[in-house]
Amino acid sequence: MDKKVDVFRNLFKGREDVFARRWYSKTNGKSGYQPVCRNEWDRQLCNKKKYKCTECPNRLFKPLEYEDIYRHL
């Protein structure tokens, strides 16, 4: 699997300081991509009722790591 991850990384070059995850809403059928935040769903740092993710003062992007690609494949 290490070789597959390496091939994927070489084929799809881009930013490694942030990556997006796909989301889907069953209630309204909308979907899209959003940058992965390390603080998402942390009750002390993430207040989705008060802030949209783009306005959150505690937003901390997660860099792309081996495990993220491994789970994707």
XYZ file of C-alpha atoms in Angstrom:
73
model
C 0.000 0.000 0.000
C 2.970 2.324 0.541
C 3.679 2.275 -3.191
C 0.069 3.188 -3.986
C 0.217 6.148 -1.617
C 3.498 7.291 -3.207
C 2.032 6.965 -6.728
C -1.058 8.929 -5.652
C 1.090 11.693 -4.137
C 3.176 11.951 -7.302
C 0.164 11.996 -9.642
C -1.865 14.517 -7.676
C 0.496 17.273 -6.613
C -0.823 20.346 -4.918
C -0.955 22.046 -1.580
C 0.083 19.877 1.321
C -0.690 22.378 4.074
C -4.469 21.855 3.659
C -6.877 19.462 1.942
C -10.632 19.221 1.435
C -13.158 16.609 2.456
C -16.466 16.009 0.701
C -19.674 16.550 2.674
C -23.270 15.650 1.922
C -26.481 16.809 3.600
C -29.267 14.224 3.703
C -31.792 16.864 4.747
C -31.498 19.126 1.691
C -29.464 17.003 -0.741
C -26.627 19.521 -1.059
C -22.988 18.462 -1.186
C -19.593 20.041 -1.593
C -16.026 20.190 -0.371
C -14.656 21.945 2.695
C -11.113 22.297 4.066
C -10.454 19.914 6.958
C -10.160 21.723 10.291
C -8.430 20.141 13.296
C -10.766 22.005 15.657
C -14.025 20.967 13.996
C -16.476 19.488 16.519
C -14.219 20.358 19.474
C -16.841 21.877 21.790
C -14.380 24.306 23.352
C -13.079 25.663 20.026
C -15.783 25.046 17.423
C -19.060 26.917 17.799
C -20.984 26.158 14.604
C -24.106 27.883 15.947
C -22.256 31.195 16.324
C -19.743 31.128 13.414
C -19.653 29.781 9.899
C -16.442 27.830 9.287
C -15.082 30.577 7.037
C -15.488 33.117 9.867
C -14.281 30.951 12.771
C -11.438 32.542 14.799
C -10.222 29.068 15.871
C -9.908 27.590 12.398
C -6.826 25.361 12.086
C -6.316 23.562 8.783
C -5.071 19.980 8.848
C -2.122 19.257 6.539
C -2.334 16.345 4.120
C -0.713 13.284 5.687
C 0.003 9.689 4.698
C -2.977 8.357 6.693
C -5.405 10.670 4.873
C -4.317 9.339 1.483
C -4.293 5.754 2.777
C -7.924 6.088 3.965
C -8.878 7.660 0.635
C -7.464 4.742 -1.339
